[in-house]
């Protein structure tokens, strides 16, 4: 099974990020995932393609890439396991424009955003955060973050919500993100990525494993 072969993605961390854990106004955090082949190849190849395309965007400078992680599909049994990763960039693009660029990269590999929630896919790129911006405002972000689990699979926000309203609940987001931005602090929760990861129940991380040590 190709997805179970060791996948090595070299982790790049800038000295600036390592020394200074403070929130960067232009630090964009992106989650990557795939569990089906795309025109770029296998899920790991799709993630590598996306990272390369992201790194080539104007006004976007790579800061750090996580390892690849294997993650069971959610909900359980809904498809092949995912390959997940996280990346951070210094980015002067407005968040809405960066999100459009992410969607264009997805579309280049055949992603169509007209299906149901949480379906198997060849590439998924989520903008998790852009500095400490709260969009469109605190009340709306809080509303979507507190959405009951039974509604999360049925409802999608009509506009960009930052930070991503589900990031604090997802092991497959926080485990890779903790490798590259453990000190980023959620502007509404007041918790760092490392703290949010530590607060997850064991089942949120069940079955996850890094592709390489």
C-alpha positions as MATLAB code, in Angstrom:
seq = 'XXXXXXXXXXXXXXXXXXXXXXXXXXXXXXXXXXXXXXXXXXXXXXXXXXXXXXXXXXXXXXXXXXXXXXXXXXXXXXXXXXXXXXXXXXXXXXXXXXXXXXXXXXXXXXXXXXXXXXXXXXXXXXXXXXXXXXXXXXXXXXXXXXXXXXXXXXXXXXXXXXXXXXXXXXXXXXXXXXXXXXXXXXXXXXXXXXXXXXXXXXXXXXXXXXXXX';
ca = [
       0.000    0.000    0.000;
       1.699    3.155   -1.216;
       0.306    5.304    1.569;
       2.072    3.194    4.190;
       5.528    3.670    2.714;
       7.790    6.019    4.691;
       7.383    9.585    3.499;
      10.085   12.066    4.358;
       9.472   15.792    4.256;
      12.401   17.808    5.495;
      11.364   20.204    8.217;
      12.503   23.778    7.553;
      12.362   26.181   10.478;
      13.718   29.683   10.166;
      16.042   30.930   12.943;
      13.709   33.904   13.405;
      10.764   31.665   14.179;
      12.793   29.503   16.526;
      14.011   32.448   18.576;
      10.846   34.498   18.710;
       7.649   32.742   19.777;
       5.560   35.921   19.655;
       2.630   36.144   17.283;
       3.624   37.369   13.851;
       1.043   39.610   12.220;
       1.746   38.135    8.789;
       2.281   34.484    9.793;
      -0.190   32.298    7.909;
      -0.858   28.744    9.096;
      -2.132   26.160    6.595;
      -3.279   22.559    7.094;
      -2.862   20.072    4.248;
      -4.526   16.701    3.778;
      -5.328   14.080    1.132;
      -6.580   10.504    1.106;
      -7.200    9.859   -2.597;
      -4.887   10.007   -5.619;
      -4.929   13.203   -7.665;
      -3.409   14.319  -10.939;
      -0.178   14.889   -8.973;
      -0.091   11.236   -7.875;
      -0.479    9.630   -4.456;
      -1.613   11.640   -1.383;
       1.994   12.328   -0.306;
       2.809   13.521   -3.820;
      -0.261   15.776   -3.779;
       0.908   17.398   -0.548;
       4.393   17.935   -1.953;
       2.851   19.502   -5.060;
       0.752   21.845   -2.908;
       3.706   22.869   -0.738;
       5.735   23.686   -3.840;
       2.900   25.738   -5.334;
       2.333   27.590   -2.069;
       6.021   28.412   -1.812;
       5.916   29.948   -5.308;
       3.038   32.333   -4.608;
       3.897   36.044   -4.702;
       4.134   37.681   -1.286;
       4.435   34.253    0.368;
       7.678   33.121    2.028;
       7.934   29.609    3.527;
       8.805   29.462    7.217;
       8.293   25.832    8.285;
       6.858   22.505    7.101;
       5.840   19.662    9.407;
       6.379   15.987    8.854;
       3.668   14.015    7.108;
       1.233   12.226    9.416;
      -1.019    9.258    8.666;
      -4.515    9.761   10.092;
      -7.647    7.594   10.058;
     -10.444    9.079    7.968;
     -13.132   11.019    9.839;
     -15.831    9.952   10.414;
     -14.427    6.476   11.073;
     -14.734    4.152    8.106;
     -15.560    6.943    5.653;
     -12.557    6.304    3.412;
      -8.838    5.551    3.172;
      -6.542    7.040    5.775;
      -5.308   10.572    5.231;
      -1.858   12.013    4.889;
      -1.795   15.301    6.814;
       0.739   18.067    7.297;
       0.988   21.709    8.330;
       2.919   24.645    6.930;
       3.583   28.214    7.980;
       4.370   31.164    5.756;
       5.130   34.842    6.061;
       2.383   36.257    3.895;
       1.370   39.808    3.032;
      -1.623   38.735    0.947;
      -5.011   39.526    2.495;
      -6.528   36.377    4.044;
      -9.360   36.210    1.508;
      -6.894   36.332   -1.383;
      -4.703   33.669    0.202;
      -7.763   31.458    0.599;
      -8.574   31.913   -3.101;
      -5.016   30.852   -3.944;
      -5.447   27.717   -1.810;
      -8.683   26.880   -3.612;
      -6.981   27.356   -6.983;
      -4.271   24.871   -6.030;
      -6.950   22.399   -4.957;
      -8.789   22.908   -8.247;
      -5.589   22.335  -10.202;
      -5.558   18.805   -8.771;
      -9.228   18.242   -9.530;
     -10.874   19.308   -6.263;
     -14.463   20.475   -6.664;
     -16.128   22.263   -3.746;
     -19.659   21.143   -4.517;
     -19.797   17.923   -2.509;
     -20.748   17.091    1.062;
     -18.768   17.836    4.167;
     -15.832   15.652    5.205;
     -15.633   13.624    1.996;
     -12.581   11.770    0.717;
     -10.490   14.018   -1.502;
      -7.309   14.312   -3.518;
      -6.256   17.524   -1.775;
      -7.598   19.676    1.039;
      -5.990   22.984    2.007;
      -7.355   24.841    5.026;
      -6.305   28.321    6.078;
      -6.084   27.943    9.850;
      -4.950   31.398   10.886;
      -3.449   34.634    9.641;
      -1.517   36.163   12.513;
      -3.992   36.871   15.296;
      -6.794   38.044   13.013;
     -10.342   37.164   14.075;
     -12.657   37.127   11.047;
     -15.229   38.311   10.308;
     -15.558   39.278   13.979;
     -15.351   37.720   17.430;
     -19.060   36.928   17.737;
     -19.218   35.063   14.424;
     -15.997   33.178   15.109;
     -17.304   32.138   18.522;
     -20.611   31.003   16.984;
     -19.007   28.689   14.450;
     -16.402   27.422   16.928;
     -19.180   26.439   19.353;
     -21.349   24.779   16.712;
     -22.712   21.472   18.100;
     -21.035   18.367   16.640;
     -24.279   17.159   15.058;
     -24.443   20.386   13.036;
     -20.816   20.475   11.926;
     -21.324   17.884    9.175;
     -24.366   19.703    7.843;
     -23.427   23.371    7.915;
     -20.556   25.308    6.398;
     -19.899   29.006    6.971;
     -20.673   31.224    3.968;
     -17.472   33.220    4.403;
     -13.958   32.901    5.760;
     -13.755   32.278    9.513;
     -10.421   32.844   11.244;
      -9.052   31.164   13.185;
     -10.466   28.021   11.577;
     -13.439   27.117   13.792;
     -12.518   23.431   14.097;
      -8.746   23.626   14.510;
      -8.794   23.279   18.323;
     -10.754   19.999   18.036;
      -8.636   18.171   15.485;
      -5.646   16.044   16.305;
      -4.756   15.754   12.633;
      -4.406   19.536   12.540;
      -2.751   20.175   15.903;
      -0.174   17.350   15.902;
       1.547   18.542   12.690;
       1.029   22.197   13.616;
       2.679   21.690   17.014;
       5.879   20.674   15.220;
       6.217   24.053   13.510;
       4.182   26.617   15.492;
       3.723   25.323   19.059;
       3.657   28.838   20.508;
       1.038   30.356   18.226;
      -1.819   31.480   20.499;
      -5.483   31.243   19.545;
      -6.748   34.824   19.856;
     -10.175   33.773   21.190;
      -9.198   30.844   23.406;
      -5.924   32.250   24.738;
      -4.317   28.815   24.302;
      -1.187   27.939   22.361;
      -1.099   25.165   19.770;
       0.857   23.031   22.246;
      -1.775   23.616   24.939;
      -4.668   22.836   22.594;
      -2.946   19.610   21.542;
      -2.355   18.600   25.170;
      -6.039   19.233   25.948;
      -7.358   16.854   23.288;
      -8.973   13.618   24.473;
      -7.064   10.430   23.543;
      -9.614    9.484   20.883;
      -8.767   12.659   18.918;
      -5.286   11.254   18.293;
      -6.201    7.577   18.017;
      -4.514    5.836   15.101;
      -2.348    8.793   14.138;
       1.314    8.241   13.434;
       4.083   10.305   11.857;
       5.406    9.036    8.554;
       8.968    9.304    9.814;
      10.734    9.995   13.077;
];
